[in-house]
């Protein structure tokens, strides 16, 4: 009997395989707007095979999407060390 995974599934390192489906097709999230050269040369589909395109806005908060299982769609999160905090006055 398998235990339900916590949501979000938080890990320290890129998983070698997905605990949900056991696939090894784990891709890394990349954020930002694609370079004009990438779009013009139609390299985006090749990038999407290797990486998970996360959008233009970088995630802020306690956890950040870091990896993605291409087989089942499960996202893996990493503790975000770049959390912005208000400075005490």
PDB file of C-alpha atoms in Angstrom:
ATOM      1  CA  UNK A   1       0.000   0.000   0.000  1.00  0.00           C
ATOM      2  CA  UNK A   2       1.506   3.316  -1.043  1.00  0.00           C
ATOM      3  CA  UNK A   3       1.132   6.477   0.979  1.00  0.00           C
ATOM      4  CA  UNK A   4      -0.253   9.619  -0.675  1.00  0.00           C
ATOM      5  CA  UNK A   5       2.453  12.101  -1.597  1.00  0.00           C
ATOM      6  CA  UNK A   6       2.430  15.491   0.081  1.00  0.00           C
ATOM      7  CA  UNK A   7       1.380  18.358  -2.108  1.00  0.00           C
ATOM      8  CA  UNK A   8       3.503  20.165  -3.078  1.00  0.00           C
ATOM      9  CA  UNK A   9       6.077  17.384  -3.261  1.00  0.00           C
ATOM     10  CA  UNK A  10       9.212  19.029  -1.867  1.00  0.00           C
ATOM     11  CA  UNK A  11      12.678  17.636  -2.633  1.00  0.00           C
ATOM     12  CA  UNK A  12      16.240  18.907  -2.170  1.00  0.00           C
ATOM     13  CA  UNK A  13      17.661  17.483  -5.413  1.00  0.00           C
ATOM     14  CA  UNK A  14      16.392  16.518  -8.864  1.00  0.00           C
ATOM     15  CA  UNK A  15      14.717  13.106  -8.501  1.00  0.00           C
ATOM     16  CA  UNK A  16      16.160  10.223 -10.533  1.00  0.00           C
ATOM     17  CA  UNK A  17      12.659   8.847 -11.014  1.00  0.00           C
ATOM     18  CA  UNK A  18       9.096   9.887 -10.260  1.00  0.00           C
ATOM     19  CA  UNK A  19       7.722   8.303  -7.071  1.00  0.00           C
ATOM     20  CA  UNK A  20       4.218   8.354  -8.567  1.00  0.00           C
ATOM     21  CA  UNK A  21       4.774   6.620 -11.937  1.00  0.00           C
ATOM     22  CA  UNK A  22       8.455   5.515 -11.667  1.00  0.00           C
ATOM     23  CA  UNK A  23       9.360   7.271 -14.931  1.00  0.00           C
ATOM     24  CA  UNK A  24      12.887   8.630 -15.315  1.00  0.00           C
ATOM     25  CA  UNK A  25      11.688  11.401 -17.680  1.00  0.00           C
ATOM     26  CA  UNK A  26      12.245  14.251 -15.204  1.00  0.00           C
ATOM     27  CA  UNK A  27      12.783  17.674 -16.757  1.00  0.00           C
ATOM     28  CA  UNK A  28      14.028  20.908 -15.209  1.00  0.00           C
ATOM     29  CA  UNK A  29      11.791  23.994 -15.117  1.00  0.00           C
ATOM     30  CA  UNK A  30      13.106  27.085 -16.898  1.00  0.00           C
ATOM     31  CA  UNK A  31      11.533  30.506 -16.541  1.00  0.00           C
ATOM     32  CA  UNK A  32      11.720  33.653 -18.639  1.00  0.00           C
ATOM     33  CA  UNK A  33      10.757  34.816 -22.095  1.00  0.00           C
ATOM     34  CA  UNK A  34      12.351  32.777 -24.919  1.00  0.00           C
ATOM     35  CA  UNK A  35      15.171  34.433 -26.848  1.00  0.00           C
ATOM     36  CA  UNK A  36      14.196  35.780 -30.305  1.00  0.00           C
ATOM     37  CA  UNK A  37      16.818  33.534 -31.915  1.00  0.00           C
ATOM     38  CA  UNK A  38      15.269  30.455 -30.293  1.00  0.00           C
ATOM     39  CA  UNK A  39      11.801  31.403 -31.544  1.00  0.00           C
ATOM     40  CA  UNK A  40      13.015  32.407 -35.042  1.00  0.00           C
ATOM     41  CA  UNK A  41      15.049  29.216 -35.498  1.00  0.00           C
ATOM     42  CA  UNK A  42      12.091  27.128 -34.264  1.00  0.00           C
ATOM     43  CA  UNK A  43      14.233  25.613 -31.515  1.00  0.00           C
ATOM     44  CA  UNK A  44      11.425  25.848 -28.950  1.00  0.00           C
ATOM     45  CA  UNK A  45      10.030  22.308 -29.566  1.00  0.00           C
ATOM     46  CA  UNK A  46      13.507  20.831 -29.002  1.00  0.00           C
ATOM     47  CA  UNK A  47      13.866  22.821 -25.772  1.00  0.00           C
ATOM     48  CA  UNK A  48      10.433  21.676 -24.601  1.00  0.00           C
ATOM     49  CA  UNK A  49      11.539  18.044 -24.932  1.00  0.00           C
ATOM     50  CA  UNK A  50      14.461  18.596 -22.571  1.00  0.00           C
ATOM     51  CA  UNK A  51      13.061  21.303 -20.277  1.00  0.00           C
ATOM     52  CA  UNK A  52       9.693  22.251 -18.820  1.00  0.00           C
ATOM     53  CA  UNK A  53       8.845  25.814 -19.851  1.00  0.00           C
ATOM     54  CA  UNK A  54       7.567  27.556 -16.720  1.00  0.00           C
ATOM     55  CA  UNK A  55       6.455  30.895 -18.127  1.00  0.00           C
ATOM     56  CA  UNK A  56       7.741  34.435 -17.922  1.00  0.00           C
ATOM     57  CA  UNK A  57       7.313  35.133 -14.239  1.00  0.00           C
ATOM     58  CA  UNK A  58       9.738  33.698 -11.728  1.00  0.00           C
ATOM     59  CA  UNK A  59       7.975  32.166  -8.765  1.00  0.00           C
ATOM     60  CA  UNK A  60       8.177  33.933  -5.458  1.00  0.00           C
ATOM     61  CA  UNK A  61       7.195  32.292  -2.236  1.00  0.00           C
ATOM     62  CA  UNK A  62       8.415  29.590   0.103  1.00  0.00           C
ATOM     63  CA  UNK A  63       8.632  26.881  -2.571  1.00  0.00           C
ATOM     64  CA  UNK A  64       9.549  27.076  -6.252  1.00  0.00           C
ATOM     65  CA  UNK A  65       8.699  24.645  -9.059  1.00  0.00           C
ATOM     66  CA  UNK A  66      11.996  23.047 -10.007  1.00  0.00           C
ATOM     67  CA  UNK A  67      11.350  19.740 -11.795  1.00  0.00           C
ATOM     68  CA  UNK A  68       8.525  18.075 -13.715  1.00  0.00           C
ATOM     69  CA  UNK A  69       7.710  14.460 -14.611  1.00  0.00           C
ATOM     70  CA  UNK A  70       7.054  14.328 -18.363  1.00  0.00           C
ATOM     71  CA  UNK A  71       5.159  11.030 -18.023  1.00  0.00           C
ATOM     72  CA  UNK A  72       2.514  11.831 -15.375  1.00  0.00           C
ATOM     73  CA  UNK A  73       2.810  15.620 -14.983  1.00  0.00           C
ATOM     74  CA  UNK A  74       3.819  15.644 -11.321  1.00  0.00           C
ATOM     75  CA  UNK A  75       5.692  18.784 -10.246  1.00  0.00           C
ATOM     76  CA  UNK A  76       8.534  18.754  -7.742  1.00  0.00           C
ATOM     77  CA  UNK A  77       9.288  21.781  -5.620  1.00  0.00           C
ATOM     78  CA  UNK A  78      12.461  23.017  -3.986  1.00  0.00           C
ATOM     79  CA  UNK A  79      12.675  25.302  -0.967  1.00  0.00           C
ATOM     80  CA  UNK A  80      13.119  28.810  -2.333  1.00  0.00           C
ATOM     81  CA  UNK A  81      16.106  30.471  -0.658  1.00  0.00           C
ATOM     82  CA  UNK A  82      15.404  33.744  -2.459  1.00  0.00           C
ATOM     83  CA  UNK A  83      12.246  34.651  -0.553  1.00  0.00           C
ATOM     84  CA  UNK A  84      11.855  38.403  -0.318  1.00  0.00           C
ATOM     85  CA  UNK A  85      11.097  39.615   3.192  1.00  0.00           C
ATOM     86  CA  UNK A  86      10.327  43.087   4.409  1.00  0.00           C
ATOM     87  CA  UNK A  87      13.198  44.523   6.387  1.00  0.00           C
ATOM     88  CA  UNK A  88      12.377  45.580   9.922  1.00  0.00           C
ATOM     89  CA  UNK A  89      12.488  49.332  10.403  1.00  0.00           C
TER      90      UNK A  89
END
